[in-house]
Amino acid sequence: MEEHGPWKTLTSNVVLDTPWIKVTHHNVVNPGDQLSTYSTVHFKKLAIGILPLDNDYNTWIVGQYRYPLKAYSWEIPEGGGDRDVDPLESAQRELLEETGIKAEEWTEIQTLHLSNSASDEYGIIYAAKGLSFHEANPDDDEELEVRKIPFDELYQMVEDKTITDSLTVVAVLKAKLLMSEGKL
């Protein structure tokens, strides 16, 4: 028996293992001392998000159809980063791939667990400034639309709940706070 805080794991069985995720079913004794089951999702990559900002506080968002939601979603540029690669390198790669933007100044503005009740997915969000523009080169499985908008419009889209992507919501709210404090 393996103990994790107040939980005791009796057995664990991997039920799905892909290049992106591993799903494990656990038979446990929960904190109430009851036999129970718990399934967890291990994300094999880091979630990386980038909020690019020019000198006039315009930003770029990416639109794409998200299969799990069966809906179109507007988001900051984001993607997966290998765990053995510096997250900043992954952020720089994702920004260039999705938007064609390179940045001279990078600031880590937030880290977060995206859904810690069932997964260990961990995200890192950066603000990127000192922008230059090049050719985008999205992955073969991505069909993206890129829009340049004022940051205040993006903030309003979050406030209106038009945008619900967690990395985007956190990035925008944190950036708004940092801007109000003169730190971004």
Short mmCIF file of the C-alpha atoms (twelve columns), coordinates in Angstrom:
data_MODEL
# 
_entry.id   MODEL 
# 
loop_
_atom_site.group_PDB 
_atom_site.id 
_atom_site.type_symbol 
_atom_site.label_atom_id 
_atom_site.label_alt_id 
_atom_site.label_comp_id 
_atom_site.label_asym_id 
_atom_site.label_seq_id 
_atom_site.Cartn_x 
_atom_site.Cartn_y 
_atom_site.Cartn_z 
_atom_site.pdbx_PDB_model_num 
ATOM 1   C CA . MET A 1   0.000   0.000  0.000   1 
ATOM 2   C CA . GLU A 2   1.325   3.446  -0.982  1 
ATOM 3   C CA . GLU A 3   0.338   6.541  1.006   1 
ATOM 4   C CA . HIS A 4   -0.174  9.985  -0.511  1 
ATOM 5   C CA . GLY A 5   -1.209  12.436 2.194   1 
ATOM 6   C CA . PRO A 6   -4.489  11.158 3.626   1 
ATOM 7   C CA . TRP A 7   -5.036  8.838  0.607   1 
ATOM 8   C CA . LYS A 8   -3.863  5.216  0.501   1 
ATOM 9   C CA . THR A 9   -3.378  3.648  -2.928  1 
ATOM 10  C CA . LEU A 10  -4.135  -0.078 -2.968  1 
ATOM 11  C CA . THR A 11  -3.635  -0.732 -6.701  1 
ATOM 12  C CA . SER A 12  -3.076  1.305  -9.846  1 
ATOM 13  C CA . ASN A 13  -3.750  0.298  -13.432 1 
ATOM 14  C CA . VAL A 14  -2.839  2.319  -16.527 1 
ATOM 15  C CA . VAL A 15  -5.909  2.264  -18.803 1 
ATOM 16  C CA . LEU A 16  -4.643  4.569  -21.576 1 
ATOM 17  C CA . ASP A 17  -1.152  5.695  -22.532 1 
ATOM 18  C CA . THR A 18  -0.645  8.022  -25.529 1 
ATOM 19  C CA . PRO A 19  2.168   10.403 -26.484 1 
ATOM 20  C CA . TRP A 20  0.214   13.208 -24.754 1 
ATOM 21  C CA . ILE A 21  -1.518  11.687 -21.725 1 
ATOM 22  C CA . LYS A 22  -1.589  8.678  -19.412 1 
ATOM 23  C CA . VAL A 23  -4.833  7.739  -17.650 1 
ATOM 24  C CA . THR A 24  -4.542  5.615  -14.522 1 
ATOM 25  C CA . HIS A 25  -7.312  3.991  -12.487 1 
ATOM 26  C CA . HIS A 26  -6.540  3.724  -8.767  1 
ATOM 27  C CA . ASN A 27  -8.226  1.678  -6.064  1 
ATOM 28  C CA . VAL A 28  -7.802  3.746  -2.930  1 
ATOM 29  C CA . VAL A 29  -8.762  4.271  0.664   1 
ATOM 30  C CA . ASN A 30  -9.957  7.876  0.764   1 
ATOM 31  C CA . PRO A 31  -9.514  10.381 3.612   1 
ATOM 32  C CA . GLY A 32  -12.851 9.196  5.065   1 
ATOM 33  C CA . ASP A 33  -11.324 5.697  5.392   1 
ATOM 34  C CA . GLN A 34  -13.644 4.341  2.684   1 
ATOM 35  C CA . LEU A 35  -12.679 2.099  -0.245  1 
ATOM 36  C CA . SER A 36  -12.996 4.126  -3.398  1 
ATOM 37  C CA . THR A 37  -11.720 4.594  -6.925  1 
ATOM 38  C CA . TYR A 38  -9.917  7.538  -8.444  1 
ATOM 39  C CA . SER A 39  -8.836  8.055  -12.018 1 
ATOM 40  C CA . THR A 40  -6.059  10.486 -12.857 1 
ATOM 41  C CA . VAL A 41  -4.734  12.006 -16.059 1 
ATOM 42  C CA . HIS A 42  -0.987  12.635 -16.337 1 
ATOM 43  C CA . PHE A 43  -0.095  15.216 -18.977 1 
ATOM 44  C CA . LYS A 44  3.241   14.405 -20.546 1 
ATOM 45  C CA . LYS A 45  3.859   17.964 -21.724 1 
ATOM 46  C CA . LEU A 46  3.721   21.351 -20.055 1 
ATOM 47  C CA . ALA A 47  0.949   23.751 -21.049 1 
ATOM 48  C CA . ILE A 48  2.618   26.885 -22.397 1 
ATOM 49  C CA . GLY A 49  0.795   30.183 -23.042 1 
ATOM 50  C CA . ILE A 50  2.122   33.442 -24.454 1 
ATOM 51  C CA . LEU A 51  0.585   36.913 -24.328 1 
ATOM 52  C CA . PRO A 52  2.383   38.962 -27.005 1 
ATOM 53  C CA . LEU A 53  2.140   42.743 -26.494 1 
ATOM 54  C CA . ASP A 54  3.381   45.507 -28.768 1 
ATOM 55  C CA . ASN A 55  4.284   49.038 -27.619 1 
ATOM 56  C CA . ASP A 56  0.641   50.148 -27.998 1 
ATOM 57  C CA . TYR A 57  -0.633  47.162 -25.995 1 
ATOM 58  C CA . ASN A 58  -2.092  45.349 -28.961 1 
ATOM 59  C CA . THR A 59  -1.998  41.581 -28.762 1 
ATOM 60  C CA . TRP A 60  -2.496  38.583 -31.037 1 
ATOM 61  C CA . ILE A 61  -4.976  35.798 -30.439 1 
ATOM 62  C CA . VAL A 62  -5.379  32.492 -32.209 1 
ATOM 63  C CA . GLY A 63  -8.693  30.982 -33.230 1 
ATOM 64  C CA . GLN A 64  -9.184  27.294 -33.794 1 
ATOM 65  C CA . TYR A 65  -11.783 24.572 -33.506 1 
ATOM 66  C CA . ARG A 66  -11.251 22.622 -30.275 1 
ATOM 67  C CA . TYR A 67  -12.337 19.032 -30.755 1 
ATOM 68  C CA . PRO A 68  -13.044 18.229 -27.051 1 
ATOM 69  C CA . LEU A 69  -15.377 21.251 -26.809 1 
ATOM 70  C CA . LYS A 70  -16.914 20.761 -30.271 1 
ATOM 71  C CA . ALA A 71  -16.574 24.538 -30.593 1 
ATOM 72  C CA . TYR A 72  -14.380 27.290 -32.001 1 
ATOM 73  C CA . SER A 73  -12.131 28.961 -29.433 1 
ATOM 74  C CA . TRP A 74  -10.138 32.197 -29.351 1 
ATOM 75  C CA . GLU A 75  -6.999  31.952 -27.215 1 
ATOM 76  C CA . ILE A 76  -3.578  33.400 -26.655 1 
ATOM 77  C CA . PRO A 77  -0.906  31.461 -28.564 1 
ATOM 78  C CA . GLU A 78  -0.380  28.240 -26.617 1 
ATOM 79  C CA . GLY A 79  0.769   24.677 -26.904 1 
ATOM 80  C CA . GLY A 80  2.674   21.840 -25.336 1 
ATOM 81  C CA . GLY A 81  6.259   21.956 -24.163 1 
ATOM 82  C CA . ASP A 82  8.451   18.947 -23.597 1 
ATOM 83  C CA . ARG A 83  9.282   18.557 -19.906 1 
ATOM 84  C CA . ASP A 84  13.012  18.146 -20.629 1 
ATOM 85  C CA . VAL A 85  13.173  21.457 -22.563 1 
ATOM 86  C CA . ASP A 86  13.382  24.924 -20.991 1 
ATOM 87  C CA . PRO A 87  9.763   26.177 -20.967 1 
ATOM 88  C CA . LEU A 88  10.898  29.534 -22.358 1 
ATOM 89  C CA . GLU A 89  12.284  27.767 -25.444 1 
ATOM 90  C CA . SER A 90  8.919   26.053 -25.892 1 
ATOM 91  C CA . ALA A 91  7.123   29.399 -25.535 1 
ATOM 92  C CA . GLN A 92  9.377   31.010 -28.133 1 
ATOM 93  C CA . ARG A 93  8.765   28.099 -30.525 1 
ATOM 94  C CA . GLU A 94  4.987   28.163 -30.042 1 
ATOM 95  C CA . LEU A 95  4.715   31.925 -30.559 1 
ATOM 96  C CA . LEU A 96  6.702   31.764 -33.802 1 
ATOM 97  C CA . GLU A 97  4.907   28.651 -35.092 1 
ATOM 98  C CA . GLU A 98  1.390   29.920 -34.467 1 
ATOM 99  C CA . THR A 99  1.726   33.651 -35.194 1 
ATOM 100 C CA . GLY A 100 5.076   34.270 -36.882 1 
ATOM 101 C CA . ILE A 101 6.074   36.530 -33.975 1 
ATOM 102 C CA . LYS A 102 9.465   36.640 -32.263 1 
ATOM 103 C CA . ALA A 103 9.984   38.599 -29.048 1 
ATOM 104 C CA . GLU A 104 13.055  40.139 -27.429 1 
ATOM 105 C CA . GLU A 105 11.623  40.458 -23.891 1 
ATOM 106 C CA . TRP A 106 10.036  37.562 -22.026 1 
ATOM 107 C CA . THR A 107 8.440   37.688 -18.578 1 
ATOM 108 C CA . GLU A 108 6.996   34.667 -16.800 1 
ATOM 109 C CA . ILE A 109 3.752   36.024 -15.390 1 
ATOM 110 C CA . GLN A 110 2.023   32.943 -13.947 1 
ATOM 111 C CA . THR A 111 2.242   29.232 -13.270 1 
ATOM 112 C CA . LEU A 112 -0.841  27.122 -12.605 1 
ATOM 113 C CA . HIS A 113 -2.348  23.656 -12.350 1 
ATOM 114 C CA . LEU A 114 -5.156  23.551 -14.891 1 
ATOM 115 C CA . SER A 115 -7.455  20.919 -13.360 1 
ATOM 116 C CA . ASN A 116 -5.924  19.485 -10.210 1 
ATOM 117 C CA . SER A 117 -8.953  17.437 -9.185  1 
ATOM 118 C CA . ALA A 118 -8.256  14.911 -11.951 1 
ATOM 119 C CA . SER A 119 -4.975  15.814 -13.639 1 
ATOM 120 C CA . ASP A 120 -1.451  17.012 -13.008 1 
ATOM 121 C CA . GLU A 121 -1.458  19.380 -16.021 1 
ATOM 122 C CA . TYR A 122 0.896   22.256 -15.245 1 
ATOM 123 C CA . GLY A 123 1.010   25.501 -17.158 1 
ATOM 124 C CA . ILE A 124 3.405   28.401 -17.522 1 
ATOM 125 C CA . ILE A 125 2.333   31.736 -19.000 1 
ATOM 126 C CA . TYR A 126 4.660   34.367 -20.421 1 
ATOM 127 C CA . ALA A 127 4.223   37.944 -21.589 1 
ATOM 128 C CA . ALA A 128 6.289   38.688 -24.692 1 
ATOM 129 C CA . LYS A 129 7.375   42.190 -25.784 1 
ATOM 130 C CA . GLY A 130 9.821   43.685 -28.283 1 
ATOM 131 C CA . LEU A 131 8.036   41.973 -31.143 1 
ATOM 132 C CA . SER A 132 9.183   41.288 -34.693 1 
ATOM 133 C CA . PHE A 133 7.109   39.630 -37.388 1 
ATOM 134 C CA . HIS A 134 7.976   36.630 -39.521 1 
ATOM 135 C CA . GLU A 135 6.193   33.766 -41.249 1 
ATOM 136 C CA . ALA A 136 3.985   31.508 -39.140 1 
ATOM 137 C CA . ASN A 137 4.453   27.761 -39.467 1 
ATOM 138 C CA . PRO A 138 1.664   25.961 -37.586 1 
ATOM 139 C CA . ASP A 139 1.730   22.215 -36.993 1 
ATOM 140 C CA . ASP A 140 0.199   20.039 -39.728 1 
ATOM 141 C CA . ASP A 141 -2.788  19.222 -37.507 1 
ATOM 142 C CA . GLU A 142 -3.612  22.891 -36.793 1 
ATOM 143 C CA . GLU A 143 -5.937  25.147 -38.762 1 
ATOM 144 C CA . LEU A 144 -5.444  28.554 -37.150 1 
ATOM 145 C CA . GLU A 145 -6.737  32.070 -37.603 1 
ATOM 146 C CA . VAL A 146 -4.627  34.862 -36.081 1 
ATOM 147 C CA . ARG A 147 -6.091  38.238 -35.077 1 
ATOM 148 C CA . LYS A 148 -4.411  41.404 -33.831 1 
ATOM 149 C CA . ILE A 149 -6.583  43.192 -31.261 1 
ATOM 150 C CA . PRO A 150 -6.104  45.811 -28.531 1 
ATOM 151 C CA . PHE A 151 -5.404  44.238 -25.140 1 
ATOM 152 C CA . ASP A 152 -8.457  46.032 -23.704 1 
ATOM 153 C CA . GLU A 153 -10.658 44.254 -26.258 1 
ATOM 154 C CA . LEU A 154 -9.178  40.905 -25.227 1 
ATOM 155 C CA . TYR A 155 -9.781  41.813 -21.583 1 
ATOM 156 C CA . GLN A 156 -13.422 42.604 -22.427 1 
ATOM 157 C CA . MET A 157 -13.776 39.230 -24.210 1 
ATOM 158 C CA . VAL A 158 -12.663 37.543 -20.979 1 
ATOM 159 C CA . GLU A 159 -15.008 39.703 -18.887 1 
ATOM 160 C CA . ASP A 160 -17.914 38.937 -21.264 1 
ATOM 161 C CA . LYS A 161 -17.095 35.193 -21.041 1 
ATOM 162 C CA . THR A 162 -16.601 35.109 -24.821 1 
ATOM 163 C CA . ILE A 163 -13.201 33.592 -24.039 1 
ATOM 164 C CA . THR A 164 -13.148 30.718 -21.547 1 
ATOM 165 C CA . ASP A 165 -9.794  29.046 -22.263 1 
ATOM 166 C CA . SER A 166 -8.071  28.800 -18.878 1 
ATOM 167 C CA . LEU A 167 -4.575  29.853 -19.989 1 
ATOM 168 C CA . THR A 168 -6.017  32.878 -21.771 1 
ATOM 169 C CA . VAL A 169 -8.252  33.913 -18.880 1 
ATOM 170 C CA . VAL A 170 -5.403  33.667 -16.386 1 
ATOM 171 C CA . ALA A 171 -2.944  35.448 -18.699 1 
ATOM 172 C CA . VAL A 172 -5.316  38.333 -19.341 1 
ATOM 173 C CA . LEU A 173 -6.351  38.835 -15.719 1 
ATOM 174 C CA . LYS A 174 -2.768  38.624 -14.476 1 
ATOM 175 C CA . ALA A 175 -1.538  40.986 -17.213 1 
ATOM 176 C CA . LYS A 176 -4.293  43.486 -16.362 1 
ATOM 177 C CA . LEU A 177 -3.183  43.421 -12.729 1 
ATOM 178 C CA . LEU A 178 0.491   43.808 -13.646 1 
ATOM 179 C CA . MET A 179 -0.367  46.686 -16.010 1 
ATOM 180 C CA . SER A 180 -2.331  48.467 -13.266 1 
ATOM 181 C CA . GLU A 181 0.747   48.177 -11.039 1 
ATOM 182 C CA . GLY A 182 3.041   49.477 -13.805 1 
ATOM 183 C CA . LYS A 183 4.907   46.165 -13.946 1 
ATOM 184 C CA . LEU A 184 4.068   45.166 -17.527 1 
# 
